[in-house]
Coordinates of C-alpha atoms in Angstrom, one line a residue:
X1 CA 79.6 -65.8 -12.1
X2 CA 78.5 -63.4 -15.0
X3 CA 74.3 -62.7 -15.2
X4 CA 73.6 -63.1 -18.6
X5 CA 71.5 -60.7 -20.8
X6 CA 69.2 -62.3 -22.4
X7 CA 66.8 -59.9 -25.1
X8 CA 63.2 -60.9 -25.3
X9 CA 61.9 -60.9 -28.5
X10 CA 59.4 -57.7 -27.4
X11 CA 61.7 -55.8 -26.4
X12 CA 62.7 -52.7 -28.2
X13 CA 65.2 -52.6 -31.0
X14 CA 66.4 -49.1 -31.0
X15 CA 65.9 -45.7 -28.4
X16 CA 62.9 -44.5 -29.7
X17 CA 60.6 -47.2 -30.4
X18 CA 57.6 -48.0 -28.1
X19 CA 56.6 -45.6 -26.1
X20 CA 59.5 -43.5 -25.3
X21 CA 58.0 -41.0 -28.3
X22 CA 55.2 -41.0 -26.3
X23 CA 56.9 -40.4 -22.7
X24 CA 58.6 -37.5 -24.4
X25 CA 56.2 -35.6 -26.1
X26 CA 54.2 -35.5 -22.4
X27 CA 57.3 -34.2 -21.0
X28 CA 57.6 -31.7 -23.4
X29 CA 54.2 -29.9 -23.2
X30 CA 54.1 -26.9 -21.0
X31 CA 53.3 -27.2 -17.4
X32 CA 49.9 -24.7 -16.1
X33 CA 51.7 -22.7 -12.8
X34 CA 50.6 -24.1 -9.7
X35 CA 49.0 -20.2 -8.7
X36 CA 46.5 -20.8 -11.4
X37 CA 45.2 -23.7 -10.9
X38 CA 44.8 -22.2 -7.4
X39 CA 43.1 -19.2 -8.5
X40 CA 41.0 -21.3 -10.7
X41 CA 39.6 -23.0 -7.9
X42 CA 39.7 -20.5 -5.6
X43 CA 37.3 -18.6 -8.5
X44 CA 35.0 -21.4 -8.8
X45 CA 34.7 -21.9 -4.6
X46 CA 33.7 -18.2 -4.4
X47 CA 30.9 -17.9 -7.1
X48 CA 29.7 -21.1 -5.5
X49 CA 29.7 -19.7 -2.6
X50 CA 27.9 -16.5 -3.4
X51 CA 24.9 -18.2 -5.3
X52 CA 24.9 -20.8 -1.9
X53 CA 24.7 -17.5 0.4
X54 CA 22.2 -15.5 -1.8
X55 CA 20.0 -18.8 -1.7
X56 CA 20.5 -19.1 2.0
X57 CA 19.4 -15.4 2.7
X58 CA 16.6 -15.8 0.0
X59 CA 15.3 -18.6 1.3
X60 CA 15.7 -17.4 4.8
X61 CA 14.3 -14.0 4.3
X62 CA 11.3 -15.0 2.4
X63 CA 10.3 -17.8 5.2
X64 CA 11.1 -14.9 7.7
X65 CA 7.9 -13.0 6.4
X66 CA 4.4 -13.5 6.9
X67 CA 2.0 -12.3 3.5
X68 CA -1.8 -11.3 3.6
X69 CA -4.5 -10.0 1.1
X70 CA -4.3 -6.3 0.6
X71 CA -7.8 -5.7 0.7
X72 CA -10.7 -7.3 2.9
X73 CA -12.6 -7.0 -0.4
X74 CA -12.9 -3.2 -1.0
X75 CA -12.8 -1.8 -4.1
X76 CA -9.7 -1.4 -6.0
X77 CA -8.4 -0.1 -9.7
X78 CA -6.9 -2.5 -11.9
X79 CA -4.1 -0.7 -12.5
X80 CA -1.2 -1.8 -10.9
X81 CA 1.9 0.6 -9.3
X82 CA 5.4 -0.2 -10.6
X83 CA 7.3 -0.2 -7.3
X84 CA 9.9 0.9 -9.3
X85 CA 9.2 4.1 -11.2
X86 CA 5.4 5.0 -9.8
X87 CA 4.4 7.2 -6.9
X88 CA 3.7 4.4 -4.1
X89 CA 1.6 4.5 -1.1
X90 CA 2.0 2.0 1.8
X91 CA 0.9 1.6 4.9
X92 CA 2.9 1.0 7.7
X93 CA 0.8 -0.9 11.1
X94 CA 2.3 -1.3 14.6
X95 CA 0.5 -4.5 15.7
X96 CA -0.4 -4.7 19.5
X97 CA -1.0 -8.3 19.4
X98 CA 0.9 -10.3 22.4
X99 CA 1.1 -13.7 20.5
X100 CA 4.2 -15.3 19.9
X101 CA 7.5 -13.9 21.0
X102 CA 5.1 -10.9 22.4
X103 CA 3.9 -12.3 25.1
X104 CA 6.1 -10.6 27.3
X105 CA 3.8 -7.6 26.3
X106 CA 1.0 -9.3 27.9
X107 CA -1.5 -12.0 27.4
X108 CA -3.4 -12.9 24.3
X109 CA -6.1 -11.8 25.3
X110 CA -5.0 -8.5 25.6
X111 CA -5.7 -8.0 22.6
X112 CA -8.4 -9.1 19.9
X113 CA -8.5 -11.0 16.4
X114 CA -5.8 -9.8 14.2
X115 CA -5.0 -7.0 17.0
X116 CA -5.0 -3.7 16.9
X117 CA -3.2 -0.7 15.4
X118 CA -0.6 0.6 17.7
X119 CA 0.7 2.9 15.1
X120 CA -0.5 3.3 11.5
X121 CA 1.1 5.5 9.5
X122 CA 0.8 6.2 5.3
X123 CA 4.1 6.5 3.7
X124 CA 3.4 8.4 0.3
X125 CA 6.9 8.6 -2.1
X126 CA 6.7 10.4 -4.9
X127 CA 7.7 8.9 -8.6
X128 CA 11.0 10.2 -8.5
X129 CA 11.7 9.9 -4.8
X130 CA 12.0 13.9 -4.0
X131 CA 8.9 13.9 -1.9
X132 CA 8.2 11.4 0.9
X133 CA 4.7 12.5 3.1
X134 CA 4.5 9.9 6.1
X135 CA 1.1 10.5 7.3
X136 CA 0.5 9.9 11.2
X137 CA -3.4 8.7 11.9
X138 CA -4.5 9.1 15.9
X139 CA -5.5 5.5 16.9
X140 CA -8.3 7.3 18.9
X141 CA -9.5 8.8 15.6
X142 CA -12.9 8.0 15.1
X143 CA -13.9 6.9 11.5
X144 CA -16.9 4.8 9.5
X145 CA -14.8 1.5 8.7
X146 CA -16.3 -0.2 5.3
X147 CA -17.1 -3.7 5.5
X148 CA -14.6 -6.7 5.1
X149 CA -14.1 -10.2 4.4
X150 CA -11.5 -11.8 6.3
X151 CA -9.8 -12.9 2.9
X152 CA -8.4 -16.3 4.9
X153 CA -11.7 -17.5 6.8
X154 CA -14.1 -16.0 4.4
X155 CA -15.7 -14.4 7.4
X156 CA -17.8 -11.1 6.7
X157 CA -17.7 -8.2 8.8
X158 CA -20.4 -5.8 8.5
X159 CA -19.7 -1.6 8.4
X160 CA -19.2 0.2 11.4
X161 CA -19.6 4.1 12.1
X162 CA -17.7 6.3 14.6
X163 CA -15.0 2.9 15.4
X164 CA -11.5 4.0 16.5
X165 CA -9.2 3.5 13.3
X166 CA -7.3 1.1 15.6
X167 CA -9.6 -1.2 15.4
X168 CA -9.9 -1.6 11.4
X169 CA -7.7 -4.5 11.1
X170 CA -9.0 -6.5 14.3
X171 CA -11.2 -8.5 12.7
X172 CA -10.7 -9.2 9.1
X173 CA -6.8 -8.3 8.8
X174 CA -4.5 -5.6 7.6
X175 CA -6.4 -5.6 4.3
X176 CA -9.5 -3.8 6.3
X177 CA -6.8 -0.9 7.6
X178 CA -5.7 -0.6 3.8
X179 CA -9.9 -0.3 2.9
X180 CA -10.4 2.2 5.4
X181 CA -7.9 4.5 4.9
X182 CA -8.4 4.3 1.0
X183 CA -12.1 5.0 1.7
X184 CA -11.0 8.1 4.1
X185 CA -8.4 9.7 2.5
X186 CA -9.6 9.1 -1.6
X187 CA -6.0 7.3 -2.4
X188 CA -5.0 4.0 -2.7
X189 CA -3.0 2.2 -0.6
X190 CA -0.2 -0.4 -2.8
X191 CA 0.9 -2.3 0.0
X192 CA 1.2 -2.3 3.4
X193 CA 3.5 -4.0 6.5
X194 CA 2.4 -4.8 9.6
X195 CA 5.2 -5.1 12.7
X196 CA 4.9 -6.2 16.1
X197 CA 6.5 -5.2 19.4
X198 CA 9.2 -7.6 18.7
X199 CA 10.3 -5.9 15.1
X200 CA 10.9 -2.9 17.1
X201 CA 13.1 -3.8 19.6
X202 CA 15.4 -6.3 17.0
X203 CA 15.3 -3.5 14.7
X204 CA 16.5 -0.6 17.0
X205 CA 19.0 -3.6 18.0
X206 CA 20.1 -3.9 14.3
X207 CA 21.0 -0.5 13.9
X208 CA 22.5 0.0 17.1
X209 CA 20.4 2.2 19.1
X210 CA 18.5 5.3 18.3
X211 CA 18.7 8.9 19.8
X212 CA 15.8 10.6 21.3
X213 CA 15.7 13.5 23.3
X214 CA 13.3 14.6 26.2
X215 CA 13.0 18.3 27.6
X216 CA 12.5 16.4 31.3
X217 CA 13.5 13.2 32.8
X218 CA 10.6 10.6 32.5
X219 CA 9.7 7.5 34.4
X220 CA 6.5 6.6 32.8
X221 CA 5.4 2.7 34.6
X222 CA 2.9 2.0 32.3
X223 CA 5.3 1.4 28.9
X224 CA 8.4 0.9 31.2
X225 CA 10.1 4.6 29.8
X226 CA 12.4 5.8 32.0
X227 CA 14.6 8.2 30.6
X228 CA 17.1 11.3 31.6
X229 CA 16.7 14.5 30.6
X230 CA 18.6 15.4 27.2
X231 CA 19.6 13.1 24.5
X232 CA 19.9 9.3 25.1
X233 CA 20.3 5.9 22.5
X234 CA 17.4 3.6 23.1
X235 CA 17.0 0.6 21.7
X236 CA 15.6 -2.8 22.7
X237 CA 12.6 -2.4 25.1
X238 CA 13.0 1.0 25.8
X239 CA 13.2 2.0 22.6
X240 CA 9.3 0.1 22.1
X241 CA 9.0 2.1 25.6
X242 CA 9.3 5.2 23.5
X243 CA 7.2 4.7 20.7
X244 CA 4.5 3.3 22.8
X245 CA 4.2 5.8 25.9
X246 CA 1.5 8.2 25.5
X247 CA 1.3 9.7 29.3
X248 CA 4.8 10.8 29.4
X249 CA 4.4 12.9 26.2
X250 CA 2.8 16.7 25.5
X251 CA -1.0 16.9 27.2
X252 CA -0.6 12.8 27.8
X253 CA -2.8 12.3 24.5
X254 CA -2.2 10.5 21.3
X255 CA -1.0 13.7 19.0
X256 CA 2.0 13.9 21.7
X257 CA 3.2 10.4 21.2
X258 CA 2.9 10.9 17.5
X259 CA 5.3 13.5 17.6
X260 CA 7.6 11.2 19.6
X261 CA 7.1 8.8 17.0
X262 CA 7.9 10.7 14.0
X263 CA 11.2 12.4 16.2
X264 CA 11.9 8.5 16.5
X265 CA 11.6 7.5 13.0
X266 CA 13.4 10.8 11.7
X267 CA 16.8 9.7 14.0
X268 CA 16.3 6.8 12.5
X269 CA 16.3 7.7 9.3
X270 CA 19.1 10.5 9.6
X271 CA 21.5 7.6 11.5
X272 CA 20.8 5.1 8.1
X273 CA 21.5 8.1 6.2
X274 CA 25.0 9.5 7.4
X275 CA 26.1 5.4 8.4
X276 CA 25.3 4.4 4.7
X277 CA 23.6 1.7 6.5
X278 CA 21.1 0.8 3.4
X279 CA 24.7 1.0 0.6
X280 CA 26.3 -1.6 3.4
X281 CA 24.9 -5.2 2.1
X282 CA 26.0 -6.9 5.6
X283 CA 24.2 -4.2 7.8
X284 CA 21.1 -4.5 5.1
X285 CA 21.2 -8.4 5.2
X286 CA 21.6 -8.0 9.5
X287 CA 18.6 -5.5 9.4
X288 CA 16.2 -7.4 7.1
X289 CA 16.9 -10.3 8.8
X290 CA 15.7 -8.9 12.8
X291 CA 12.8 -6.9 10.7
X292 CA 11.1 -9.5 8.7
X293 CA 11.1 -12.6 11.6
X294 CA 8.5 -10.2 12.9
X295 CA 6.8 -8.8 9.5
X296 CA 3.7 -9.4 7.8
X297 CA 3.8 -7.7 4.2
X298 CA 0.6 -7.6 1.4
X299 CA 1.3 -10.6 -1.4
X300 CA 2.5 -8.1 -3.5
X301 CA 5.8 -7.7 -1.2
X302 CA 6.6 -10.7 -0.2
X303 CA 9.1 -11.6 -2.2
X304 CA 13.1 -10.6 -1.9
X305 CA 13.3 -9.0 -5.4
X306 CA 10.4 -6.6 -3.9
X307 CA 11.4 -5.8 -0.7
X308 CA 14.5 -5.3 -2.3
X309 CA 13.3 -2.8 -4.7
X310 CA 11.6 -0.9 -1.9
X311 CA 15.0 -0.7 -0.1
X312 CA 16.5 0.0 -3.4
X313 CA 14.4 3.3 -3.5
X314 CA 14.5 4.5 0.1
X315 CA 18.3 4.2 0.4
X316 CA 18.7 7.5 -1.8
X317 CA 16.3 9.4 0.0
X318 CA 17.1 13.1 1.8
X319 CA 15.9 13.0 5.4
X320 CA 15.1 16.7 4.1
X321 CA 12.7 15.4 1.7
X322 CA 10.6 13.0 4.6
X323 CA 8.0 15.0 6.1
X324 CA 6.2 14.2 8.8
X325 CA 2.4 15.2 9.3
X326 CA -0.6 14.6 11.6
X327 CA -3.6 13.7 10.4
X328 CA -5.4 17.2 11.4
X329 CA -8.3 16.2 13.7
X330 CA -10.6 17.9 16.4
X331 CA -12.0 16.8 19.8
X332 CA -14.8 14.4 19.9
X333 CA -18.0 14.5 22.1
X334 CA -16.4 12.0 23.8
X335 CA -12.9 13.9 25.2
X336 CA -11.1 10.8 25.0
X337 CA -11.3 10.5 21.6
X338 CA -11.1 12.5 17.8
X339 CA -12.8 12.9 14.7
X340 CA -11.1 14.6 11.3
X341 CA -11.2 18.5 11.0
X342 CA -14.0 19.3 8.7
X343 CA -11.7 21.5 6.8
X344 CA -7.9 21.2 7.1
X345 CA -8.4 17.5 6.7
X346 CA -10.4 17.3 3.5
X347 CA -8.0 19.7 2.0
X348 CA -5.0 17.6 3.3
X349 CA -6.3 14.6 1.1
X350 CA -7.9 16.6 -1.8
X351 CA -3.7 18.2 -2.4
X352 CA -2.1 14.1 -1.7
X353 CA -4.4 12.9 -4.4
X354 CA -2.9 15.6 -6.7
X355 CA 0.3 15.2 -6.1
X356 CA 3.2 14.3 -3.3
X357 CA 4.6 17.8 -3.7
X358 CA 2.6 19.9 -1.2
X359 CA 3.9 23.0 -2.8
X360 CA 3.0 22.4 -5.9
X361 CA 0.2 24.8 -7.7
X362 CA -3.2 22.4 -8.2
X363 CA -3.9 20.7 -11.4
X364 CA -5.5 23.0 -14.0
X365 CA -9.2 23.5 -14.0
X366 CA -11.2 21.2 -16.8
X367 CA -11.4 22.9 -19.8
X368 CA -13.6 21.8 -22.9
X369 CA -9.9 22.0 -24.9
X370 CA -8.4 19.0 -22.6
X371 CA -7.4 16.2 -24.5
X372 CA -8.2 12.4 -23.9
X373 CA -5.2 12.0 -22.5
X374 CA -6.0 14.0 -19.4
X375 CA -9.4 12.3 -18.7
X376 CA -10.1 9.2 -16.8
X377 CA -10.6 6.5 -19.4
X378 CA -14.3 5.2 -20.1
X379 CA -16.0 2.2 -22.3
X380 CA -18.0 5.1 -24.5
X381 CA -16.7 9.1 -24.9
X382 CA -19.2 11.4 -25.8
X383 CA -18.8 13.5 -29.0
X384 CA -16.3 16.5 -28.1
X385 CA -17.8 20.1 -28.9
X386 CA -21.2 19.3 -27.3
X387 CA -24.5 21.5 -28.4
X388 CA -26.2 23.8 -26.4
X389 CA -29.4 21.4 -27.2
X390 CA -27.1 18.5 -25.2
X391 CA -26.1 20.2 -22.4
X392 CA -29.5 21.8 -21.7
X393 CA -30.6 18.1 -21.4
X394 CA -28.1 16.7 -20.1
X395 CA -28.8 15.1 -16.6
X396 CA -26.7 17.0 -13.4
X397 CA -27.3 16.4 -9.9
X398 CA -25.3 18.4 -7.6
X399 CA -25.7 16.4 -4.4
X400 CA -24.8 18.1 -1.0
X401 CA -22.1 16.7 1.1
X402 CA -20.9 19.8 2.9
X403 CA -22.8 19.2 6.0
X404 CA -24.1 22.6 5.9
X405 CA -22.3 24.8 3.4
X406 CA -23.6 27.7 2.0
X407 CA -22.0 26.8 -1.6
X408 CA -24.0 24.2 -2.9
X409 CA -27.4 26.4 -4.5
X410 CA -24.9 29.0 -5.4
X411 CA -23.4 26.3 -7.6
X412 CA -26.6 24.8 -9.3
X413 CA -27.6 28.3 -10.2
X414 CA -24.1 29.0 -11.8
X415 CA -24.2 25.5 -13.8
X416 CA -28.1 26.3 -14.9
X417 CA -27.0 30.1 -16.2
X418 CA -24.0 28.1 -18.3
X419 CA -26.9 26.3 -19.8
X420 CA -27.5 23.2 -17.8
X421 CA -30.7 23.4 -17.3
X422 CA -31.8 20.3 -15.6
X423 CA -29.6 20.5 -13.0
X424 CA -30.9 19.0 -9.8
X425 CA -30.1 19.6 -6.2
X426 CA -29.9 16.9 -3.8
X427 CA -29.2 17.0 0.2
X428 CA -26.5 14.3 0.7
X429 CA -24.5 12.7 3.7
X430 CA -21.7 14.7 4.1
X431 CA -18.1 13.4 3.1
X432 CA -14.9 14.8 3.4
X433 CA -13.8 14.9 -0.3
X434 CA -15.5 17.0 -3.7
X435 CA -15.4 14.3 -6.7
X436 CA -17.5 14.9 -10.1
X437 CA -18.6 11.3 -11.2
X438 CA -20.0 10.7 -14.5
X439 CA -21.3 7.2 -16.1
X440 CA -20.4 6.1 -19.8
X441 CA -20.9 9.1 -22.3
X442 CA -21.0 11.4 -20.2
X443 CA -17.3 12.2 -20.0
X444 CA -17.5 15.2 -22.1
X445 CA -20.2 16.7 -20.1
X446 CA -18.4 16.2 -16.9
X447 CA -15.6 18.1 -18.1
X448 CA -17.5 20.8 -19.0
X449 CA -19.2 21.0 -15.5
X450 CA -16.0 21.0 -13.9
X451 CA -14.7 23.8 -16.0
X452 CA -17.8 25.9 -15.1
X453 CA -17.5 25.4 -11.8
X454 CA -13.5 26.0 -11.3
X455 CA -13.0 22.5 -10.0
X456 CA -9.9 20.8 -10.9
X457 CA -10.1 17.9 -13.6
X458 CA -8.6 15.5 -11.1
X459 CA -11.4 15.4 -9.3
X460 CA -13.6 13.3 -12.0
X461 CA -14.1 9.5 -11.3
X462 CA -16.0 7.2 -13.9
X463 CA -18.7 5.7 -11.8
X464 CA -21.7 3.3 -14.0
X465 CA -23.8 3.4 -10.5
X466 CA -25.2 6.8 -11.3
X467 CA -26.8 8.4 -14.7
X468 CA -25.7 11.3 -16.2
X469 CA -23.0 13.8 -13.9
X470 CA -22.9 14.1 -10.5
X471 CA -21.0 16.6 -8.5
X472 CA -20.6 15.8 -4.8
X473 CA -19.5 18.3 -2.8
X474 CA -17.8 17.7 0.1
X475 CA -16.2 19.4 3.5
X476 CA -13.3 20.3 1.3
X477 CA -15.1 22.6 -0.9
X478 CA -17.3 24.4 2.3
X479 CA -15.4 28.0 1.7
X480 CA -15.9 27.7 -1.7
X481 CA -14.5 25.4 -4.7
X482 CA -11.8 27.7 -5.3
X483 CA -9.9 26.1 -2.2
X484 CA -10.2 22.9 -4.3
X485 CA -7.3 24.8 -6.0
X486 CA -5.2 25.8 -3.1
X487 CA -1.8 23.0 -2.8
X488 CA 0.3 24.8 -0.7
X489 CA 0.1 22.7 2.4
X490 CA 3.2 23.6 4.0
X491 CA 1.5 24.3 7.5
X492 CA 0.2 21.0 7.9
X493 CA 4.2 19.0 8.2
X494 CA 5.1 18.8 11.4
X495 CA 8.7 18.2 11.0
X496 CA 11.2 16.5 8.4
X497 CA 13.5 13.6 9.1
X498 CA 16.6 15.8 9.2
X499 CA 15.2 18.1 12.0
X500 CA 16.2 17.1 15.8
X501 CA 13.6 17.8 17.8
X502 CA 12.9 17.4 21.6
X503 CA 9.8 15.7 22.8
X504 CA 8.2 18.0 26.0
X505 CA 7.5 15.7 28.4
X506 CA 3.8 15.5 30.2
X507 CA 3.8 17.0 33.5
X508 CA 1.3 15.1 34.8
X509 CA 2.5 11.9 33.2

């Protein structure tokens, strides 16, 4: 039996009509290659999977770290450092608190409030990163500690004199350490971090151990040291050992564990340097990661961007260029502990607060020429070009800070010959540092006493507590105030980063 056909009415009339135009045109577009549709998505995973990881380690870095108030309520300049371009001080703590993931250390209350400073060094880099000073304080150093405000409780903490240095942060934070050694030294501290047992040993973990070397074999029970004679790769709790002995190392005082410390930190620093570790983002990202779980950093720091732009600058830094020095210091009445050197250490500070280049010559005496530009700025400037009527009345005190010195009358005679007549001479307590302050209009005239004495313009400070122009001599200025002009203070570096040096070990230890 034959199927008929039959046509329904809808149905097309000729090839063509409908949607076989249609069905051909589509056919005839080009095709995109399978390989880049793939590549296209393969693109888009990847950037999407960069800007997930940089959150992830954002996020997890910046929850890692612990931030606190950089001061405890000292005084401070408004002007802020650019971490990026400015010479930058900060000061680096060694917490010996046994909280936490420390308790291995011991018990809490081993140790006090916020703890104390196991190590406390000042890191001092240099605007264009050439010089790097990494200043070592004893923590048996005796020093006057301002008061301080526990900046989270509100608590006040009244001054105290002849406290180890140790001790500065125990009670109102980190921000007291930063006070005290601004008030010591005459700088200013920009940040600080504060570390715990624990950042050591993950650290020296990170990086894969660090080589030491001892002249003899030690076995040291109280920090747990034990090492051989010669050169051996610590890390993990020996490597805290290390840093922490004190018996096993030169007389079984403080200065010879400082010297293990900064032999420590300077095989450190040359193993980052020749590994690239700080160019390697995986290592950097590995490193950061064990550091800041155990890191408390000023508010200023903590942030990635600025604890990236720190790493940013130290990644490009000789080991040459690190220099390591001891705070210089002499023996205490009490023989356990040390006070500063009434000389070197004066001198040490007065050449930082010129300039990170020890080796450089000192800032040029004030001259009644200098421009505006070189003065510290004030509300109200004197006239330039002062009369001999304005200078004869102009109020001068010269108070006496040298403990002793036979300078100081020597120096009020010279400024009332130059035609200050008035000046006054005043005993004072003794400090460690010569400044010339001056209150509003006066700026003019403390110039010009600093250029008749010979002391450098650097040392002027604007100060509206006091009338007229003071010059306080200090310690620094006890063999006269040309050693105010002396910079080179090669002898006081104890070694550089890119030296390897062998810790003697402590007989008696």
């Amino acid at each position: 039996m034959t199927r008929e056909l039959h046509h329904d009415s809808a149905q097309c009339a000729y090839p063509g009509e409908g949607n076989l135009v249609a069905g051909s045109s589509i056919a005839l577009e080009p095709r995109r290659p399978r390989w880049l549709r793939l590549v296209a998505i393969a693109a888009i995973t990847a950037v999407t999977g960069v800007v997930v990881f940089a959150g992830y380690w954002a996020i997890r870095l910046i929850t890692n770290v612990d931030s606190f108030d950089l001061s405890a309520g000292g005084h401070r300049s408004e002007v802020t450092a650019d971490d990026r371009t400015d010479r930058l001080q900060f000061l680096v703590l060694g917490s010996d608190t046994r909280s936490g993931p420390n308790s291995d250390h011991g018990s809490e209350d081993d140790s006090e409030g916020y703890g104390q400073s196991d190590v406390m060094m000042l890191v001092d880099i240099s605007e264009d990163n050439t010089d790097v000073n990494v200043l070592s304080f004893p923590r048996d150093l005796l020093v006057d500690i301002p008061p301080c405000t526990d900046m989270q409780s509100g608590q006040h903490f009244d001054a105290r004199s002849d406290a180890m240095i140790n001790s500065a942060m125990r009670d109102a934070g980190p921000g007291c350490a930063v006070d005290t050694v601004n008030a010591l030294t005459g700088l200013e501290v920009d940040h600080f971090m504060l570390a715990d047992f624990h950042a050591v040993t993950e650290l020296s973990n990170a990086v894969g151990g660090v080589e030491v070397c001892v002249t003899k074999a030690i076995d040291e029970p109280k920090s747990g040291l034990k090492l051989p004679a010669g050169t051996s790769s610590v890390q993990g709790e020996q490597a805290l050992a290390f840093l922490r002995a004190r018996a096993a190392f030169g007389d079984g005082g403080d200065l010879g564990r400082i010297q293990a410390q900064q032999a420590f930190l300077g095989s450190l620093a040359r193993k980052m340097n020749d590994e690239g570790t700080l160019r390697n983002p995986q290592r950097v990202l590995a490193i950061a990661d064990a550091v800041t779980r155990n890191l408390t950093v000023d508010k200023g720091l903590a942030s990635v961007p600025a604890l990236v732009t720190i790493a940013d600058r130290l990644k490009d830094i000789d080991p040459a260029d690190v220099k390591f020095i001891s705070v210089p210091t002499a023996p205490a009445a009490d023989p356990n502990r040390l006070v500063l050197d009434g000389v070197s250490a004066p001198q040490l500070f007065s050449a930082l607060r010129a300039s990170a280049d020890l080796t450089a010559p000192a800032s040029a005496s004030a001259s009644v020429g200098d421009t505006e530009d070189d003065l510290p700025d004030v509300e109200e400037r004197a006239p330039r070009g002062a009369t001999d009527s304005v200078i004869a009345s102009a109020p001068v005190t010269l108070a006496d800070g040298t403990a002793g010195g036979d300078v100081p009358p020597m120096l009020v005679e010279t400024l009332r010959d130059a035609g200050f007549d008035g000046t006054q001479y005043l005993p004072a307590p003794s400090t460690p540092i010569t400044a010339i302050y001056y209150s509003a209009g006066f700026a003019d005239t403390a110039t010009t006493v600093a250029a008749t004495l010979g002391i450098p313009i650097t040392t002027l400070a604007a100060d509206d507590s006091i009338y007229g122009v003071q010059v306080y001599l200090g310690m620094d200025a006890r063999g006269g105030v040309e050693t105010l002009n002396s910079r080179d203070m090669t002898a006081a570096i104890d070694q550089t980063a890119d030296q390897v040096s062998c810790q003697d070990t402590n007989p008696f230890g």
